[in-house]
CSV table of C-alpha atoms in Angstrom, one decimal:
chain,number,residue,atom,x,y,z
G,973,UNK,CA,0.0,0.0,0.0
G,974,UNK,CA,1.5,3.4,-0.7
G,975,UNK,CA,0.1,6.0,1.5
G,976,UNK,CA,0.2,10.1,-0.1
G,977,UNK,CA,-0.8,13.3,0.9
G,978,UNK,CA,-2.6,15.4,-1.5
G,979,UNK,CA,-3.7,18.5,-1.5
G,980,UNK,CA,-3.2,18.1,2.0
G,981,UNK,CA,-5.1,15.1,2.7
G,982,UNK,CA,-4.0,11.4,2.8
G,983,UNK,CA,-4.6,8.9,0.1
G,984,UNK,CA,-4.0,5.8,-0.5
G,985,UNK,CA,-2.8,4.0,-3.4
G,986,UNK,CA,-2.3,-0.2,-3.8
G,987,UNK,CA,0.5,-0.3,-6.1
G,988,UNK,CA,3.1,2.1,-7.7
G,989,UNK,CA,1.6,4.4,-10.5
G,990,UNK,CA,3.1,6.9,-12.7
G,991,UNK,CA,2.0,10.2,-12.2
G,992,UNK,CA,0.3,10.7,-15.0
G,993,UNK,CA,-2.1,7.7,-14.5
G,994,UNK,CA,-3.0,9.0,-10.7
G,995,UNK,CA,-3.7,12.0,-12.2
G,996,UNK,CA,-6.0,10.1,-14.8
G,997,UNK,CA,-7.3,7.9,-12.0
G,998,UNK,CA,-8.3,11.4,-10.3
G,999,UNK,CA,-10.0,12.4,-13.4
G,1000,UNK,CA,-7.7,15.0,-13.7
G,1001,UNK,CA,-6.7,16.5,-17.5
G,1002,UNK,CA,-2.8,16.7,-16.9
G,1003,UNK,CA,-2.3,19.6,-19.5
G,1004,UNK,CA,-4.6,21.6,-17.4
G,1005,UNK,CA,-3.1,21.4,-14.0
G,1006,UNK,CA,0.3,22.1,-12.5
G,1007,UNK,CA,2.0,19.8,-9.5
G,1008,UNK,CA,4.4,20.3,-6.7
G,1009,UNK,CA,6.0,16.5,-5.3
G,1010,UNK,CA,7.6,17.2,-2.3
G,1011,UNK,CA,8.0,20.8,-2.8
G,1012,UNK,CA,9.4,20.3,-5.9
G,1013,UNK,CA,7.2,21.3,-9.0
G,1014,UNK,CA,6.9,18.2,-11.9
G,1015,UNK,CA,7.6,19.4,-15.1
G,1016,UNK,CA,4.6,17.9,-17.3
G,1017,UNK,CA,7.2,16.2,-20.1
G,1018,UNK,CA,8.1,14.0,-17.0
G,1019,UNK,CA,4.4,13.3,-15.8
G,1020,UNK,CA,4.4,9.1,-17.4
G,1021,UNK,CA,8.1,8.4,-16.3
G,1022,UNK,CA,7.3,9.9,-12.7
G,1023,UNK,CA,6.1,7.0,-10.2
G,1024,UNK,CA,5.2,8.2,-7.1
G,1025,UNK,CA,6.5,6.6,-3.6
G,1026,UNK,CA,5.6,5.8,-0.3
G,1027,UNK,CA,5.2,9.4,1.4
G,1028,UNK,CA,4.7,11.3,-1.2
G,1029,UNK,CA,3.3,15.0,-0.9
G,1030,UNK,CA,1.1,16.3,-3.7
G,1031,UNK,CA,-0.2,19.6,-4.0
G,1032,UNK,CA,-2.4,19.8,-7.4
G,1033,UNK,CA,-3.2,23.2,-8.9
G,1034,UNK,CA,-5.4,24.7,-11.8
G,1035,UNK,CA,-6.3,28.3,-13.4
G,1036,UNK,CA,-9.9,28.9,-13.3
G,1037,UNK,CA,-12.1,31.8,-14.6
G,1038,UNK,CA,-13.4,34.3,-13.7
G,1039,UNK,CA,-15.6,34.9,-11.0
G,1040,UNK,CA,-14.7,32.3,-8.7
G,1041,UNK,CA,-13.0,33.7,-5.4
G,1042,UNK,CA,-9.3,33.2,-5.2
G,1043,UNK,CA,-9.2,30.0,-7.1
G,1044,UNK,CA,-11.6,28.6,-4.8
G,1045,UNK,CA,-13.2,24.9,-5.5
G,1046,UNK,CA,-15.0,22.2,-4.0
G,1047,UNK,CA,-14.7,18.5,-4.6
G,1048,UNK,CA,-17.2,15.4,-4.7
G,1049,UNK,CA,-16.7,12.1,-5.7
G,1050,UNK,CA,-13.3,12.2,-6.3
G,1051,UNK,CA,-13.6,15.1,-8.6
G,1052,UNK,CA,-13.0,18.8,-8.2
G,1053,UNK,CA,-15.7,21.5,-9.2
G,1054,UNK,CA,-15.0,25.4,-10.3
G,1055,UNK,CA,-19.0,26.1,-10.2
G,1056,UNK,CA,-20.8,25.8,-6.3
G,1057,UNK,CA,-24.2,25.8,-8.5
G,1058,UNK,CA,-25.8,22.7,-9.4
G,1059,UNK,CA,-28.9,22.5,-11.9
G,1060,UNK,CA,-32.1,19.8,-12.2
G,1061,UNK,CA,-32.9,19.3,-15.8
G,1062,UNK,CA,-36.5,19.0,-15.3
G,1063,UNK,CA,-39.3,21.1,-16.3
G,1064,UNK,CA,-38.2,23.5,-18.9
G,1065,UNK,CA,-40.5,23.9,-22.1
G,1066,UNK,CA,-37.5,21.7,-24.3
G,1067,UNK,CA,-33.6,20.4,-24.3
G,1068,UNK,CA,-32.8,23.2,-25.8
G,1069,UNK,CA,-33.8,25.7,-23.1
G,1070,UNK,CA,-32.5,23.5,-20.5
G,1071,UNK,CA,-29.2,23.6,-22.2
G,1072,UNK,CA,-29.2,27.4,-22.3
G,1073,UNK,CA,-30.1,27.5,-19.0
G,1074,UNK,CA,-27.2,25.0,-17.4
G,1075,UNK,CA,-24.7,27.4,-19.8
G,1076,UNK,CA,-25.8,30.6,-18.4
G,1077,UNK,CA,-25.7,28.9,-15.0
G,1078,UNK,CA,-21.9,27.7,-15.4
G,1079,UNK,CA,-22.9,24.4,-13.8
G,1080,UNK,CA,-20.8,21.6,-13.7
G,1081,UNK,CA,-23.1,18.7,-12.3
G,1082,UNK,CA,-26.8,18.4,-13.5
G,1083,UNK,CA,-29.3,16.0,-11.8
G,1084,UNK,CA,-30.7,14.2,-14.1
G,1085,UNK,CA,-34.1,11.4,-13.6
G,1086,UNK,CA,-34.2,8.2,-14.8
G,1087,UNK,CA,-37.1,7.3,-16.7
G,1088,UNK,CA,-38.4,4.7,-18.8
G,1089,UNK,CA,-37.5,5.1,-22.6
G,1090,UNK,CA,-40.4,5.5,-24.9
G,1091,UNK,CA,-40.0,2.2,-26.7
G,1092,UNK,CA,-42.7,3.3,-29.4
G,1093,UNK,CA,-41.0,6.3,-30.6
G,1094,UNK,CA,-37.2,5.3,-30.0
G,1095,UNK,CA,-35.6,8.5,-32.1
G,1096,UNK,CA,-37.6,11.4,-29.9
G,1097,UNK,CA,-35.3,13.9,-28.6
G,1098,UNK,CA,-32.9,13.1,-25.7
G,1099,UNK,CA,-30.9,15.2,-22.7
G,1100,UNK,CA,-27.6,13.9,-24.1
G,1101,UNK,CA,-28.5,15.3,-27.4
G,1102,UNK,CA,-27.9,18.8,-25.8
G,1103,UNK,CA,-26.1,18.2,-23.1
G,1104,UNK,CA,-23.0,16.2,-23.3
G,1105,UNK,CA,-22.3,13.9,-20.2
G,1106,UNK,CA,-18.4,14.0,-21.5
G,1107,UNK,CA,-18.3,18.1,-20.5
G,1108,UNK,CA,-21.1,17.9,-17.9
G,1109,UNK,CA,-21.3,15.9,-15.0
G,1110,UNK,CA,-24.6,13.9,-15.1
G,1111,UNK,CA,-26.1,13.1,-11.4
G,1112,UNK,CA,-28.9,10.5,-11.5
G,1113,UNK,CA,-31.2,10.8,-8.6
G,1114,UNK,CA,-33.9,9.3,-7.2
G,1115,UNK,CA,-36.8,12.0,-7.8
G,1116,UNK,CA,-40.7,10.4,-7.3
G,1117,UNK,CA,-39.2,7.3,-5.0
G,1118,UNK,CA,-41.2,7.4,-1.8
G,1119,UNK,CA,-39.1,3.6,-0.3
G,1120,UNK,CA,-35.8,2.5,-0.5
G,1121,UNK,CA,-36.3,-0.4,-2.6
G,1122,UNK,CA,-37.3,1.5,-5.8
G,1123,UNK,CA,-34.5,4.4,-5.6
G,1124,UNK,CA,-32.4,1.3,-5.1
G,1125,UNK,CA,-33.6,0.0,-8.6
G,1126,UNK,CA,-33.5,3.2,-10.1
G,1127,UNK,CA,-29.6,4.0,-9.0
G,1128,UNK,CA,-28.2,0.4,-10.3
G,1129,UNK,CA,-30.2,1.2,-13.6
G,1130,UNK,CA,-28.7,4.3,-13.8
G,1131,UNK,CA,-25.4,2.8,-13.3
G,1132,UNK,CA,-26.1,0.2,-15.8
G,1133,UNK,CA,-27.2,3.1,-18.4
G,1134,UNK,CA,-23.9,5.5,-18.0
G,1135,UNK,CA,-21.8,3.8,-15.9
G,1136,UNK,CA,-22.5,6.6,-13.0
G,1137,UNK,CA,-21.5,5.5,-9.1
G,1138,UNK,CA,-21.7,9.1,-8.0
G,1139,UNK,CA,-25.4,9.9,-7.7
G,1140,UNK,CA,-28.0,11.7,-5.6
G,1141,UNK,CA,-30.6,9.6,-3.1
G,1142,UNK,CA,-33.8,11.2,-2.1
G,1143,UNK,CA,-36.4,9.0,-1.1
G,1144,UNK,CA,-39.8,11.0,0.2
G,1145,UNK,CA,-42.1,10.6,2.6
G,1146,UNK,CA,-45.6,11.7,1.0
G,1147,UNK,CA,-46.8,13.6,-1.7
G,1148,UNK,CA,-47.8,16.7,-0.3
G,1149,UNK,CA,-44.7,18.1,1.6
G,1150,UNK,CA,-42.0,15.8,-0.1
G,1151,UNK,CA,-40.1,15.9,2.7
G,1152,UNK,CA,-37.4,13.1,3.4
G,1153,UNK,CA,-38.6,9.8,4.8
G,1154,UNK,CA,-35.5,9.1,6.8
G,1155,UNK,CA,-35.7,5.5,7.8
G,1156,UNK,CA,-36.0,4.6,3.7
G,1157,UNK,CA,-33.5,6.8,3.1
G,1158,UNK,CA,-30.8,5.1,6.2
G,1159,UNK,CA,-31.9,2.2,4.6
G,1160,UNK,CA,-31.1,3.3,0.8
G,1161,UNK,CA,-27.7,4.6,1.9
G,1162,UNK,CA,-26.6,2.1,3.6
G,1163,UNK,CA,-26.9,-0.5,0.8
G,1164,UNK,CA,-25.9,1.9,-1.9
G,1165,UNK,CA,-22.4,2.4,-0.1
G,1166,UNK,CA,-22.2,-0.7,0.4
G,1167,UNK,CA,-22.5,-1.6,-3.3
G,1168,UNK,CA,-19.8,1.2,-4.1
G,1169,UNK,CA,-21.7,4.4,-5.0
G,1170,UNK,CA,-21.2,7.7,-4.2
G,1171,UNK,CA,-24.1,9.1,-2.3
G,1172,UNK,CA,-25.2,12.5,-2.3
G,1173,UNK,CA,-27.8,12.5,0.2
G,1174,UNK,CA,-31.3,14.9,0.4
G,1175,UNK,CA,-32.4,14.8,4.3
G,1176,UNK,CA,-33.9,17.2,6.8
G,1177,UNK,CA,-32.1,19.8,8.6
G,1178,UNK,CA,-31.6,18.0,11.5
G,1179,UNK,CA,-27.8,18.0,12.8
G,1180,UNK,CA,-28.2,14.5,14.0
G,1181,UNK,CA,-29.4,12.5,10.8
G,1182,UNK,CA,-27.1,14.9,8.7
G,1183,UNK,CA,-23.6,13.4,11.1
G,1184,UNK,CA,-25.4,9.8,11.1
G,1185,UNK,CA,-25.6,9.8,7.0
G,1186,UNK,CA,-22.1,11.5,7.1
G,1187,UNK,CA,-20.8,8.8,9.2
G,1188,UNK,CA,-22.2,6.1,7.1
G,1189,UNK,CA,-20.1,7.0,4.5
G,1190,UNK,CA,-22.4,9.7,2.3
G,1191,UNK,CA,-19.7,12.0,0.2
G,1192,UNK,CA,-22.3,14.9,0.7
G,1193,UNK,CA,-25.3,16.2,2.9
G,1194,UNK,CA,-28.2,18.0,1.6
G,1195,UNK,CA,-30.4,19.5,3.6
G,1196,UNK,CA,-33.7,21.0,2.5
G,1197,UNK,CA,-33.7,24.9,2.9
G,1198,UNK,CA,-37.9,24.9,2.1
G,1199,UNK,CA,-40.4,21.7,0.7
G,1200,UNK,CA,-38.8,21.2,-3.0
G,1201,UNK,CA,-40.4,23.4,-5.3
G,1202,UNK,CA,-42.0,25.7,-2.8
G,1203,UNK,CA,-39.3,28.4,-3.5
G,1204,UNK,CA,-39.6,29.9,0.2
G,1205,UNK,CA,-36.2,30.3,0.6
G,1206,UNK,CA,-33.9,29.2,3.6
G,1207,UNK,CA,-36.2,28.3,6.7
G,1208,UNK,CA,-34.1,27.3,9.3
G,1209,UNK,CA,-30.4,29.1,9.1
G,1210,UNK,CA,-29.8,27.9,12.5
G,1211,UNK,CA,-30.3,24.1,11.8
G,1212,UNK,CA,-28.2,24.3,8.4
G,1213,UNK,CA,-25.5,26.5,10.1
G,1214,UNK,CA,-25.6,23.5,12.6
G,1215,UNK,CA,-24.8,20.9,9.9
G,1216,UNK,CA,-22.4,23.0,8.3
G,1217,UNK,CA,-20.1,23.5,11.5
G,1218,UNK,CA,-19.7,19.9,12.3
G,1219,UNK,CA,-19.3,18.2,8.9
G,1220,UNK,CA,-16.3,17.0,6.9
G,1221,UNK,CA,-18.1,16.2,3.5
G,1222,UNK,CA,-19.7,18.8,1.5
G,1223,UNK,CA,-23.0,20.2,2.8
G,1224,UNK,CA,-25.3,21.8,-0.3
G,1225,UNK,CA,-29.1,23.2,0.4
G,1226,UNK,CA,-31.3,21.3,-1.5
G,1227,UNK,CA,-34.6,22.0,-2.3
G,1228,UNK,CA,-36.5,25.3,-1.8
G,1229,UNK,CA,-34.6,28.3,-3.3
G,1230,UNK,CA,-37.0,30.5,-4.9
G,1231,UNK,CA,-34.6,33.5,-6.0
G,1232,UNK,CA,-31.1,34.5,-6.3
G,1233,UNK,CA,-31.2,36.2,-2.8
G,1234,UNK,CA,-31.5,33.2,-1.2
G,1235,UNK,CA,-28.9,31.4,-3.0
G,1236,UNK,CA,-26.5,33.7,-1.9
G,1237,UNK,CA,-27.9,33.4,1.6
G,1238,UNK,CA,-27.4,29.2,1.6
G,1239,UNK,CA,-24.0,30.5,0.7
G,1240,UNK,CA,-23.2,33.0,2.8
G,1241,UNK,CA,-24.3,30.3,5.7
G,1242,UNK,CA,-20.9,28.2,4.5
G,1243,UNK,CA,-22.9,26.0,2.3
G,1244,UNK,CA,-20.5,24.3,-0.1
G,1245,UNK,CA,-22.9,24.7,-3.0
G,1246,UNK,CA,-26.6,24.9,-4.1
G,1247,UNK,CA,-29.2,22.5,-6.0
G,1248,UNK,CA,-32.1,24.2,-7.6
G,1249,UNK,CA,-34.2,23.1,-10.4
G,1250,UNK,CA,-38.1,24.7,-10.1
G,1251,UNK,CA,-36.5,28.3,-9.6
G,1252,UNK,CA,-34.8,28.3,-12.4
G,1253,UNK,CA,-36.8,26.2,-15.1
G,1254,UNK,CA,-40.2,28.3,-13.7
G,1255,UNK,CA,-38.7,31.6,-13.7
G,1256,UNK,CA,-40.5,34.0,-16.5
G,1257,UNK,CA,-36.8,33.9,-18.1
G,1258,UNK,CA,-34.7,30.7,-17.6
G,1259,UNK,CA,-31.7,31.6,-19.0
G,1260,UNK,CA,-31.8,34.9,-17.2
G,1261,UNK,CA,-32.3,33.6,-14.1
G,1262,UNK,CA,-29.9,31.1,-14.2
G,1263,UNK,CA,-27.3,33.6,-14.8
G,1264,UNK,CA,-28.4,35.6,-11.7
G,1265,UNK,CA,-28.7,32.3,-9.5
G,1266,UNK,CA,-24.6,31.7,-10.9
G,1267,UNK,CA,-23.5,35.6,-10.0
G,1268,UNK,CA,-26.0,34.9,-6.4
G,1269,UNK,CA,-23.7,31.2,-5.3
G,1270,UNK,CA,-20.2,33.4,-6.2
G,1271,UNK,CA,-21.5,36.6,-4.5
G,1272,UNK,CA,-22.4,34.6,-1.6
G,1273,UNK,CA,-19.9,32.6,-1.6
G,1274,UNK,CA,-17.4,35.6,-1.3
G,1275,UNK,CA,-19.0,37.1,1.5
G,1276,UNK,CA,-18.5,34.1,3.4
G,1277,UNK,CA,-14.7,34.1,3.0
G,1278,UNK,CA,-14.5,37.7,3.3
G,1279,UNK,CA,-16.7,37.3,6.8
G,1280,UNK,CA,-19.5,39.4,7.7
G,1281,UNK,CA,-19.2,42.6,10.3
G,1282,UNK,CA,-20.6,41.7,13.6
G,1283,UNK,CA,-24.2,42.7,14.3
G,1284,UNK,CA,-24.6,45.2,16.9
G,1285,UNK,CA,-27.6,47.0,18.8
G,1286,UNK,CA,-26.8,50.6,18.5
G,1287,UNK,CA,-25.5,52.3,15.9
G,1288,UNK,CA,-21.8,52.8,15.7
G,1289,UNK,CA,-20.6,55.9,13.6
G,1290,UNK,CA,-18.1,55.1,10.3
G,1291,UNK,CA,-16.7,58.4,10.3
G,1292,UNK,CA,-14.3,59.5,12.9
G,1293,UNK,CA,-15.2,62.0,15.6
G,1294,UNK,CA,-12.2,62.9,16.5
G,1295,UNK,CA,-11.5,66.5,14.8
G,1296,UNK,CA,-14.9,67.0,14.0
G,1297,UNK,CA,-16.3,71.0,13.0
């Protein structure tokens, strides 16, 4: 076993590889990166005859553009994202609008359902007709499931369709507030993990379930900021705050967002990211809004790292007093 650091955390590797196929293995595109090996930096021409070693130290860079705050990222699955913003797919009037949308959003990852093909008219129109799961990352979830044995089904299809372990679980509890049944969804996880996916996970915002799924080996949380499609915005900062502070996996609001505001709210929280679907494809403009809900996860995203002023109950002058007329 060879055991490496990168990017500051440890990895672990079972035989000697090159550098160039960890990078591969990584999903990394070596002519778009730059690495440092034990403080040294690897020039790229040396990238297939340089086989890493026990105790290695990797640091892993990239140039990314613009808008993003001091070449910040987030990573998932074993893959690193530029955009904090991901996008549903589902109910925009065609493909084409939906791909205009996800390009004026910047988004990376797209969820994407998994429905039954329409055996009668086998040439209709398809999502990867616009949207090319090669340049886009495709996440399958589990939308409509209400128990664990049919988001089960649906997942290994999906796997079985495009080869996808990284994917989204929901599974609901009722029709009318689409909120998280829990114990299907413990259940879900568990075996999905178990089976070697990589589970984003759509749960309450309670702290307790949120560490229990994190602990069971979910790569991210996702807790609801309002019922899905309700677009009330972020109901309970405290409880997703909460999640936030104690996790080690990415936590994204899921569900709820009605407008950009509240995007950049979720963000300003800590939230690594956002999932929104109804507020963008039910907007008046898509494609507008999609570009405001993209500018709303940066700006918000900023403010975080920059760190609000402290709230206070008086008012506290800007200027200086001291020489005043």
């Amino acid at each position: 076993m060879i055991h490496l650091t990168v990017n500051g955390d440890p990895k672990s590797i079972e035989t000697p590889v090159t550098l160039d196929a960890f990078l591969t293995s990584l999903g990394l595109d070596p002519t778009k990166i730059a690495v440092e090996r034990n403080l040294a930096i690897v020039p790229k021409s040396t990238y297939g005859e340089t086989t890493l070693a026990d105790g290695d130290r990797l640091e892993i860079v990239h140039f990314i553009g613009g808008g993003n705050t001091k070449g910040d990222s987030w990573s998932v699955g074993g893959k690193t994202y530029s955009s904090r913003l991901i996008v549903g797919t589902g109910k925009y009037k065609d493909f084409q609008q939906t791909a205009e949308a996800i390009t004026a959003s910047g988004a990376e990852i797209v969820t994407v359902a998994v429905r039954r093909v329409n055996v009668t008219n086998p040439n209709e129109p398809r999502l990867v007709d616009f949207v090319d799961p090669k340049k886009i990352t495709y996440l399958p979830n589990t939308a409509g499931c209400f128990t664990a044995d049919d988001a089960l089904r649906t997942l290994r299809l999906a796997r079985e369709a495009g080869g996808w372990d990284l994917v989204k679980l929901e599974v609901l509890g009722d029709q009318k507030t689409l909120y998280p049944n829990i114990v299907e969804t413990l259940s879900a996880a568990e075996t999905l993990i178990n089976e070697g996916f990589k589970v984003m996970v759509y749960t309450n915002d309670d702290p307790i379930i949120a560490k229990r799924l994190e602990d069971m080996g979910c790569v991210a949380i996702m807790p609801l900021g309002a019922p899905i499609g309700s677009g009330l915005g972020i109901q309970n900062p405290v409880q997703i705050r909460l999640i936030i502070e104690q996790a080690k996996v990415p936590v994204l609001v899921d569900a709820g967002v009605g407008t950009a505001s509240d995007a950049a709210i979720a963000m300003e929280l800590g939230c690594d990211g956002v999932l929104m679907n109804t507020a963008i494809a039910e907007a008046k403009d898509p494609v507008l809004m999609a570009h405001a809900m993209k500018l709303a996860v940066e700006s918000g995203r900023a403010a975080y790292l920059a760190g609000r002023m402290p709230k206070k109950k008086y008012a506290d002058p800007s200027s200086p007093l001291y020489g005043l007329i």
